Amino acid sequence: MKVETINQNYSASIRPANSRQTPSVPHFTGRNINKEIMEQLPNKTAIKVMEKFKWLKGELGGILITALGTGAVAPIFIAFNPFVKAPEGATEEQKKDVDNTKKYTAMRQPVSAVLAVLIQTSILKPIDKGLEILFNNPNYAKNLWISLDQSTLSKKSYIEKQTKKEMQKEGLKFENKEAFTKELDKRVNEKLKMQIGQTAEKLRQTGKIHIGNRTVDNQTTAEIINNTINSYIEDAKNLKTSNEGLKFYQKRASILVDNEQDFRKLFKDLPKSGNEIADYLKKASLQTDNQDIKTILEEIINAPENLRASRCQRTLERIDTIKKICDNKFTPELYLSKMKETNNELDNIINNLELAKIKDLKNATEETIQSAIRKAAGYCQYDNTNFRLGKKFQETETFQTNIEDLMKKIYKDVTTGYKKVIEKRYKGFNQISKIAIGLCITLPITCTALNWVYPRFMDLCFPKLSGKKKDDAQKVKNGGDD
């Protein structure tokens, strides 16, 4: 739905900080680009440490953090509460009793925290598992609210569990865990794509989203279509060049074209490694008095090691693009007018997409829905004989040349949008269910367990605070139990 990769027409080695354009993204085959980017970050060690605590953002993390506050922080304020003290003129024994009472009360907090963690975490997983089965299994989900029915567009975690069972039945064996995970992910992704594809095809045929044997109401579908079109509008806006960007790219284009021969000579026989390229360009920078060339070379030198060769190549490609946009008659003024012309064309697309949205959501029909999708597809189609727009859109997903491919994509985008709506609804229902279960079941169980465990724990571990020794001594003094 979003613009994934944009081969920018007008950018060179860098772009201005406030430019709205999305930078061109190089493709890497067989490489973990996320890992490479992480290694380039200045605070990578701190980020890696924070990544290890990523699991704390879930419900389990919330329970543990709450328990930590209850068991470790709260007791300090209770045990040393300055506002709770013995009355004026109290004896030393009375003062000591008040202090012991505060400490005895404070010790209730860590015991309560431990019990809360044990009981809540033990019930958390069964609740999630039960609700997941309830709303993803077709046999159960068909009897529940369609707004929460995930049997047709299932949760990824549910499909993973089902796929693991299938693989176990097949008796598959793998060399290691990584090979197993790779095959699992492949199968899961295929099933997710198949679900989206099948649901999107039914939407194309009928104008309605089918969930099992039921259909989603037209108003909901219309709202999702409008949201989908909004995302296309945002993509078009991101392709526009800001006023600051127009000035920057005009100047940068002049630098590149005016010094074309120098750049072609410099980049003709580059060393192979990124470090060698940096050393080569540093020497070249020292040998020229042209400040514009120095600027471009400095940007390439400061690029990540594995990107320097591609930056050199892309610089030459940009020169060719700039000249072709101007029909090989480059002038800064002509290039600026071409960029403004592209902005105007994007504005027209944005305006037309706004008009394509469904206005009367409550009275939307299947024909209204189909018409909006056809209009959106028409406005996202571009003529690939237009070089300027072709370069702008050639690697985007939102804007394409083939109308049939665009229609298929939009139906899938709408289906994916509905799946996200279901996931948000389910997440809210899941949280409300846990709160209700906590109030009606977990909390009473925890309180009952605390009332039974706490006095026995204190008698065993802190008899002085609980008064057990004092009570035993009193019994002995009175002759023991009858």
Coordinates of C-alpha atoms in Angstrom, one line a residue:
M1 CA 0.0 0.0 0.0
K2 CA 2.9 2.3 0.8
V3 CA 5.6 3.4 -1.6
E4 CA 8.3 0.9 -1.0
T5 CA 11.1 2.0 -3.3
I6 CA 11.4 5.2 -5.2
N7 CA 14.1 5.8 -7.9
Q8 CA 14.2 9.5 -7.5
N9 CA 14.5 11.7 -10.6
Y10 CA 16.0 14.7 -9.1
S11 CA 18.2 13.7 -6.2
A12 CA 21.9 13.3 -6.2
S13 CA 24.2 12.2 -3.4
I14 CA 22.2 13.7 -0.6
R15 CA 18.9 15.5 -0.3
P16 CA 17.9 18.5 1.9
A17 CA 16.8 17.7 5.5
N18 CA 13.3 19.1 4.9
S19 CA 12.7 17.5 1.5
R20 CA 9.5 15.4 1.4
Q21 CA 10.9 13.0 -1.1
T22 CA 11.7 9.4 -0.1
P23 CA 15.3 8.4 -0.8
S24 CA 16.1 5.8 -3.3
V25 CA 16.6 2.4 -1.6
P26 CA 19.3 0.1 -2.9
H27 CA 18.6 -3.6 -3.2
F28 CA 20.8 -6.2 -1.5
T29 CA 20.6 -9.8 -2.4
G30 CA 21.2 -12.5 0.3
R31 CA 22.2 -9.9 2.9
N32 CA 20.6 -8.8 6.2
I33 CA 20.3 -5.1 5.5
N34 CA 18.8 -4.5 9.0
K35 CA 21.9 -5.9 10.6
E36 CA 24.2 -3.8 8.4
I37 CA 22.2 -0.6 9.2
M38 CA 22.4 -1.4 12.9
E39 CA 26.2 -1.7 12.7
Q40 CA 26.4 1.8 11.2
L41 CA 24.5 3.4 14.1
P42 CA 26.7 5.4 16.6
N43 CA 24.7 4.1 19.6
K44 CA 24.4 0.5 18.5
T45 CA 25.5 -0.9 21.8
A46 CA 22.8 0.9 23.8
I47 CA 20.2 -0.1 21.1
K48 CA 21.2 -3.7 21.4
V49 CA 20.9 -3.6 25.2
M50 CA 17.4 -2.1 24.9
E51 CA 16.4 -4.7 22.3
K52 CA 17.0 -7.4 25.0
F53 CA 14.3 -5.8 27.1
K54 CA 11.9 -5.6 24.2
W55 CA 9.7 -8.4 25.7
L56 CA 8.8 -6.1 28.6
K57 CA 6.5 -4.1 26.4
G58 CA 3.9 -6.9 26.4
E59 CA 1.4 -7.9 29.0
L60 CA 3.9 -10.1 30.8
G61 CA 6.3 -7.2 31.0
G62 CA 3.5 -5.0 32.4
I63 CA 2.7 -7.6 35.1
L64 CA 6.4 -7.9 36.1
I65 CA 6.9 -4.2 36.2
T66 CA 3.8 -3.7 38.3
A67 CA 4.9 -6.5 40.6
L68 CA 8.4 -4.9 40.9
G69 CA 6.8 -1.6 42.0
T70 CA 4.4 -3.4 44.4
G71 CA 7.0 -5.7 45.9
A72 CA 10.2 -3.5 46.0
V73 CA 9.1 0.2 46.1
A74 CA 5.8 0.3 48.0
P75 CA 7.2 -1.5 51.1
I76 CA 9.8 1.2 51.7
F77 CA 7.1 4.0 51.9
I78 CA 4.9 1.9 54.1
A79 CA 7.6 0.7 56.5
F80 CA 9.0 4.2 56.9
N81 CA 5.8 6.3 56.6
P82 CA 6.5 9.4 58.8
F83 CA 2.8 10.2 59.2
V84 CA 2.1 7.0 61.0
K85 CA 3.6 7.1 64.5
A86 CA 2.9 6.4 68.1
P87 CA 0.8 8.9 70.0
E88 CA 2.5 11.6 72.0
G89 CA 3.7 10.3 75.4
A90 CA 3.8 6.7 74.3
T91 CA 6.1 4.2 75.9
E92 CA 9.1 2.7 74.1
E93 CA 7.2 -0.6 73.9
Q94 CA 4.2 1.2 72.2
K95 CA 6.6 3.0 69.8
K96 CA 8.2 -0.4 68.9
D97 CA 4.8 -1.9 68.3
V98 CA 3.9 0.8 65.9
D99 CA 7.2 0.3 64.0
N100 CA 6.6 -3.4 63.9
T101 CA 3.1 -2.9 62.7
K102 CA 4.3 -0.7 59.8
K103 CA 7.0 -3.3 58.9
Y104 CA 4.5 -6.1 59.2
T105 CA 2.1 -4.3 56.8
A106 CA 4.9 -3.5 54.4
M107 CA 5.9 -7.1 54.1
R108 CA 2.4 -7.8 52.7
Q109 CA 3.4 -6.0 49.5
P110 CA 6.2 -8.3 48.2
V111 CA 4.1 -11.4 49.2
S112 CA 1.2 -9.9 47.3
A113 CA 3.4 -9.2 44.3
V114 CA 4.8 -12.7 44.1
L115 CA 1.3 -14.2 44.3
A116 CA 0.0 -11.8 41.6
V117 CA 2.9 -12.8 39.2
L118 CA 2.3 -16.5 39.8
I119 CA -1.5 -16.4 39.4
Q120 CA -1.7 -13.8 36.6
T121 CA 1.1 -15.2 34.4
S122 CA -0.3 -18.8 34.8
I123 CA -3.7 -17.7 33.6
L124 CA -2.5 -15.2 30.9
K125 CA -1.4 -17.8 28.3
P126 CA -4.6 -20.0 28.6
I127 CA -6.8 -17.0 28.2
D128 CA -4.9 -15.9 25.0
K129 CA -4.9 -19.4 23.6
G130 CA -8.6 -19.9 24.3
L131 CA -9.7 -16.6 22.8
E132 CA -7.4 -17.2 19.8
I133 CA -9.0 -20.6 19.1
L134 CA -12.5 -19.1 19.7
F135 CA -12.2 -16.4 17.1
N136 CA -9.9 -18.1 14.5
N137 CA -11.5 -21.6 14.4
P138 CA -14.3 -21.5 11.8
N139 CA -16.4 -23.9 13.9
Y140 CA -16.6 -21.4 16.8
A141 CA -16.1 -18.1 15.1
K142 CA -19.2 -18.4 12.9
N143 CA -21.4 -18.3 16.0
L144 CA -19.7 -15.1 17.3
W145 CA -19.7 -11.4 16.2
I146 CA -18.6 -11.0 12.6
S147 CA -16.7 -7.9 13.6
L148 CA -14.3 -10.2 15.6
D149 CA -14.4 -13.2 13.3
Q150 CA -10.8 -14.0 12.2
S151 CA -11.5 -17.4 10.7
T152 CA -11.1 -16.2 7.1
L153 CA -8.3 -13.7 7.8
S154 CA -6.5 -15.5 10.6
K155 CA -4.0 -14.2 13.1
K156 CA -0.4 -15.1 12.2
S157 CA 0.2 -16.7 15.6
Y158 CA -2.8 -19.0 15.0
I159 CA -1.6 -20.1 11.6
E160 CA 1.9 -20.7 13.0
K161 CA 0.4 -23.1 15.6
Q162 CA -1.7 -24.9 12.9
T163 CA 1.3 -25.1 10.6
K164 CA 3.6 -26.6 13.3
K165 CA 1.0 -29.3 13.9
E166 CA 0.9 -30.1 10.1
M167 CA 4.7 -30.3 9.9
Q168 CA 4.8 -32.6 12.9
K169 CA 2.2 -34.9 11.2
E170 CA 4.3 -35.0 8.1
G171 CA 7.3 -36.2 10.1
L172 CA 9.6 -33.6 8.6
K173 CA 13.2 -33.5 9.9
F174 CA 15.5 -30.5 9.7
E175 CA 19.2 -30.0 10.1
N176 CA 18.8 -27.3 12.8
K177 CA 16.3 -24.9 14.3
E178 CA 17.1 -22.3 11.7
A179 CA 16.1 -24.6 8.8
F180 CA 12.8 -25.5 10.6
T181 CA 12.0 -21.8 11.2
K182 CA 12.7 -21.0 7.6
E183 CA 10.3 -23.6 6.3
L184 CA 7.7 -22.6 8.9
D185 CA 7.9 -18.9 8.0
K186 CA 7.6 -19.9 4.3
R187 CA 4.5 -21.9 4.8
V188 CA 2.9 -19.4 7.1
N189 CA 3.5 -16.5 4.7
E190 CA 2.0 -18.6 1.8
K191 CA -1.1 -19.2 3.8
L192 CA -1.5 -15.5 4.8
K193 CA -1.1 -14.5 1.2
M194 CA -3.6 -17.1 0.1
Q195 CA -6.2 -15.9 2.6
I196 CA -5.7 -12.3 1.5
G197 CA -5.8 -13.3 -2.2
Q198 CA -9.0 -15.4 -1.9
T199 CA -10.9 -12.8 0.1
A200 CA -9.8 -10.1 -2.3
E201 CA -11.0 -12.1 -5.3
K202 CA -14.5 -12.5 -3.7
L203 CA -14.5 -8.7 -3.0
R204 CA -13.7 -8.2 -6.7
Q205 CA -16.5 -10.5 -7.8
T206 CA -19.2 -9.3 -5.4
G207 CA -18.2 -5.9 -4.0
K208 CA -18.4 -7.3 -0.5
I209 CA -15.9 -8.7 2.0
H210 CA -16.8 -12.3 2.8
I211 CA -15.9 -13.8 6.2
G212 CA -16.9 -17.4 6.1
N213 CA -20.5 -17.5 5.0
R214 CA -21.2 -14.0 6.2
T215 CA -20.4 -10.6 4.6
V216 CA -19.1 -7.3 6.1
D217 CA -21.6 -4.4 6.0
N218 CA -21.1 -2.0 3.1
Q219 CA -20.4 1.0 5.4
T220 CA -17.4 -0.7 7.0
T221 CA -16.1 -1.7 3.6
A222 CA -16.6 1.9 2.3
E223 CA -14.7 3.3 5.3
I224 CA -11.8 1.0 4.6
I225 CA -11.7 1.9 0.9
N226 CA -11.5 5.6 1.9
N227 CA -8.7 4.9 4.3
T228 CA -6.9 2.9 1.5
I229 CA -7.3 5.9 -0.9
N230 CA -6.0 8.2 1.8
S231 CA -2.8 6.1 2.0
Y232 CA -2.4 6.5 -1.8
I233 CA -2.9 10.2 -1.4
E234 CA -0.1 10.3 1.2
D235 CA 2.2 8.3 -1.1
A236 CA 1.6 10.9 -3.9
K237 CA 2.3 13.8 -1.4
N238 CA 5.6 12.1 -0.4
L239 CA 6.6 12.0 -4.1
K240 CA 6.3 15.8 -4.4
T241 CA 9.3 18.0 -4.1
S242 CA 9.1 20.8 -1.5
N243 CA 10.1 24.4 -2.4
E244 CA 13.4 23.9 -0.5
G245 CA 13.9 20.7 -2.4
L246 CA 13.3 22.4 -5.8
K247 CA 16.1 24.9 -5.0
F248 CA 18.4 22.2 -3.7
Y249 CA 17.9 19.8 -6.7
Q250 CA 18.2 22.7 -9.2
K251 CA 21.6 23.6 -7.8
R252 CA 22.7 20.0 -7.4
A253 CA 21.7 19.2 -11.0
S254 CA 23.9 22.1 -12.2
I255 CA 26.8 20.8 -10.2
L256 CA 26.5 17.3 -11.6
V257 CA 25.9 18.3 -15.3
D258 CA 28.6 21.0 -15.3
N259 CA 31.2 18.6 -14.0
E260 CA 30.0 15.5 -15.8
Q261 CA 33.2 14.7 -17.5
D262 CA 35.2 15.0 -14.3
F263 CA 32.8 12.6 -12.5
R264 CA 32.9 10.1 -15.4
K265 CA 36.6 10.1 -15.4
L266 CA 36.9 9.7 -11.6
F267 CA 34.3 6.9 -11.4
K268 CA 35.4 5.0 -14.5
D269 CA 37.9 2.6 -12.9
L270 CA 37.0 2.5 -9.2
P271 CA 38.8 0.1 -6.7
K272 CA 36.7 -2.8 -5.5
S273 CA 36.4 -2.4 -1.8
G274 CA 34.6 0.5 0.0
N275 CA 37.7 1.5 2.0
E276 CA 39.8 1.6 -1.1
I277 CA 37.2 3.7 -2.9
A278 CA 37.3 6.2 0.1
D279 CA 41.1 6.4 -0.1
Y280 CA 40.9 6.9 -3.9
L281 CA 38.3 9.7 -3.6
K282 CA 40.2 11.4 -0.8
K283 CA 43.3 11.7 -3.0
A284 CA 41.1 12.9 -5.9
S285 CA 39.6 15.5 -3.7
L286 CA 43.0 16.8 -2.7
Q287 CA 44.0 17.1 -6.3
T288 CA 41.1 19.4 -7.4
D289 CA 40.3 23.0 -6.5
N290 CA 36.7 22.7 -7.6
Q291 CA 34.7 23.0 -4.4
D292 CA 31.6 21.5 -6.0
I293 CA 33.4 18.3 -6.9
K294 CA 34.9 18.2 -3.4
T295 CA 31.4 18.4 -1.9
I296 CA 30.1 15.4 -3.9
L297 CA 33.2 13.3 -3.2
E298 CA 33.0 14.1 0.5
E299 CA 29.4 12.9 0.6
I300 CA 30.4 9.6 -1.1
I301 CA 33.4 9.2 1.3
N302 CA 31.1 9.7 4.3
A303 CA 28.6 7.1 3.0
P304 CA 28.7 3.6 4.6
E305 CA 31.5 1.4 3.2
N306 CA 29.2 -1.0 1.4
L307 CA 27.3 1.8 -0.4
R308 CA 30.2 3.9 -1.8
A309 CA 30.4 2.0 -5.1
S310 CA 26.7 2.3 -5.7
R311 CA 26.7 6.0 -4.8
C312 CA 29.3 6.6 -7.5
Q313 CA 27.3 4.6 -10.0
R314 CA 24.0 6.4 -9.0
T315 CA 25.7 9.8 -9.4
L316 CA 26.4 9.0 -13.1
E317 CA 22.9 7.6 -13.6
R318 CA 21.4 10.8 -12.1
I319 CA 23.4 12.9 -14.6
D320 CA 21.8 10.8 -17.4
T321 CA 18.4 11.2 -15.9
I322 CA 18.7 14.9 -15.5
K323 CA 19.8 15.4 -19.1
K324 CA 17.0 13.1 -20.5
I325 CA 14.3 15.0 -18.5
C326 CA 15.5 18.2 -20.2
D327 CA 15.6 16.5 -23.6
N328 CA 19.4 16.8 -23.6
K329 CA 19.1 20.6 -23.4
F330 CA 19.8 21.1 -19.8
T331 CA 19.6 24.5 -18.2
P332 CA 18.9 25.1 -14.5
E333 CA 15.7 27.0 -15.4
L334 CA 14.4 24.2 -17.6
Y335 CA 15.1 21.6 -15.0
L336 CA 13.3 23.6 -12.4
S337 CA 10.2 23.9 -14.7
K338 CA 10.2 20.2 -15.3
M339 CA 10.2 19.5 -11.5
K340 CA 7.4 21.9 -11.0
E341 CA 5.5 20.3 -13.9
T342 CA 5.8 16.9 -12.1
N343 CA 4.6 18.5 -8.9
N344 CA 1.5 19.8 -10.7
E345 CA 0.8 16.4 -12.1
L346 CA 1.0 14.9 -8.6
D347 CA -1.4 17.5 -7.4
N348 CA -3.9 16.5 -10.0
I349 CA -3.5 12.8 -8.9
I350 CA -4.1 13.9 -5.3
N351 CA -7.2 15.9 -6.2
N352 CA -8.6 13.1 -8.3
L353 CA -8.0 10.5 -5.6
E354 CA -9.9 12.8 -3.1
L355 CA -12.8 12.8 -5.5
A356 CA -12.7 9.0 -5.8
K357 CA -13.5 8.5 -2.1
I358 CA -17.0 7.4 -1.2
K359 CA -18.9 10.4 0.2
D360 CA -22.1 8.8 1.6
L361 CA -20.8 6.0 3.7
K362 CA -24.1 5.0 5.3
N363 CA -25.8 4.4 2.0
A364 CA -22.8 2.8 0.2
T365 CA -23.7 -0.1 -2.1
E366 CA -21.7 -2.8 -3.8
E367 CA -21.7 -0.7 -7.0
T368 CA -20.5 2.3 -5.1
I369 CA -17.7 0.3 -3.7
Q370 CA -16.7 -1.2 -7.0
S371 CA -16.9 2.3 -8.7
A372 CA -14.6 3.8 -6.1
I373 CA -12.0 1.1 -6.5
R374 CA -12.1 1.5 -10.3
K375 CA -11.7 5.2 -10.1
A376 CA -8.7 4.9 -7.7
A377 CA -7.0 2.4 -10.0
G378 CA -7.5 4.8 -12.9
Y379 CA -5.9 7.7 -11.1
C380 CA -3.0 5.5 -9.9
Q381 CA -2.2 4.4 -13.4
Y382 CA 0.5 6.3 -15.3
D383 CA 1.8 6.3 -18.9
N384 CA 5.2 4.8 -19.0
T385 CA 6.0 6.7 -22.2
N386 CA 6.2 9.8 -20.0
F387 CA 9.9 9.6 -18.9
R388 CA 9.5 12.0 -16.0
L389 CA 6.6 10.1 -14.4
G390 CA 8.1 6.8 -15.4
K391 CA 11.2 7.5 -13.4
K392 CA 9.2 8.8 -10.5
F393 CA 6.8 5.8 -10.3
Q394 CA 8.8 2.9 -11.9
E395 CA 9.6 1.2 -8.6
T396 CA 6.6 2.1 -6.5
E397 CA 3.7 -0.2 -5.6
T398 CA 1.0 2.5 -5.4
F399 CA 1.4 3.8 -9.0
Q400 CA 1.7 1.3 -11.9
T401 CA 1.2 1.1 -15.6
N402 CA -1.1 -1.9 -15.8
I403 CA -4.7 -1.3 -14.8
E404 CA -5.5 -4.9 -14.1
D405 CA -2.5 -5.3 -11.8
L406 CA -3.6 -2.1 -10.0
M407 CA -7.1 -3.4 -9.5
K408 CA -5.8 -6.6 -8.0
K409 CA -3.5 -4.7 -5.7
I410 CA -6.3 -2.4 -4.5
Y411 CA -8.6 -5.3 -3.7
K412 CA -5.8 -6.8 -1.7
D413 CA -5.0 -3.5 0.0
V414 CA -8.7 -3.2 1.1
T415 CA -8.7 -6.8 2.3
T416 CA -5.5 -6.2 4.3
G417 CA -7.0 -3.0 5.7
Y418 CA -10.0 -4.9 6.9
K419 CA -7.8 -7.5 8.5
K420 CA -6.0 -4.7 10.4
V421 CA -9.4 -3.4 11.6
I422 CA -10.3 -6.9 12.9
E423 CA -6.9 -7.2 14.7
K424 CA -7.4 -3.8 16.5
R425 CA -11.0 -4.8 17.5
Y426 CA -9.7 -8.2 18.7
K427 CA -6.9 -6.6 20.7
G428 CA -9.3 -4.3 22.5
F429 CA -11.7 -7.2 23.2
N430 CA -8.8 -9.3 24.4
Q431 CA -7.7 -6.7 26.9
I432 CA -11.3 -6.0 28.1
S433 CA -11.8 -9.8 28.6
K434 CA -8.6 -10.1 30.7
I435 CA -9.7 -7.1 32.8
A436 CA -13.1 -8.7 33.4
I437 CA -11.5 -12.1 34.2
G438 CA -9.1 -10.4 36.5
L439 CA -11.8 -8.6 38.4
C440 CA -14.2 -11.5 38.6
I441 CA -11.8 -14.5 39.0
T442 CA -8.1 -13.6 39.3
L443 CA -8.4 -10.9 41.9
P444 CA -10.6 -12.9 44.3
I445 CA -8.3 -15.9 44.0
T446 CA -5.2 -13.7 44.6
C447 CA -6.8 -12.1 47.7
T448 CA -7.9 -15.4 49.1
A449 CA -4.5 -16.9 48.6
L450 CA -2.8 -13.8 50.1
N451 CA -5.0 -14.0 53.2
W452 CA -4.0 -17.6 53.7
V453 CA -0.3 -17.4 52.8
Y454 CA 0.7 -14.1 54.3
P455 CA 0.2 -14.8 58.1
R456 CA 1.8 -18.2 57.8
F457 CA 4.7 -16.8 55.8
M458 CA 5.3 -14.1 58.5
D459 CA 5.0 -16.6 61.3
L460 CA 7.6 -18.7 59.6
C461 CA 10.1 -16.1 58.4
F462 CA 9.5 -13.1 60.6
P463 CA 8.1 -14.4 63.9
K464 CA 9.1 -11.2 65.8
L465 CA 7.0 -9.0 63.5
S466 CA 4.1 -11.3 63.5
G467 CA 4.1 -11.6 67.3
K468 CA 4.3 -15.4 67.2
K469 CA 7.1 -15.7 69.9
K470 CA 5.3 -13.2 72.1
D471 CA 2.1 -15.2 71.8
D472 CA 3.9 -18.5 72.5
A473 CA 5.6 -17.0 75.6
Q474 CA 2.3 -15.8 76.9
K475 CA 0.8 -19.3 76.5
V476 CA 3.7 -20.9 78.5
K477 CA 3.3 -18.2 81.2
N478 CA -0.4 -19.1 81.5
G479 CA 0.2 -22.8 81.7
G480 CA -0.2 -23.7 78.1
D481 CA -3.2 -24.8 76.2
D482 CA -6.1 -26.5 78.0

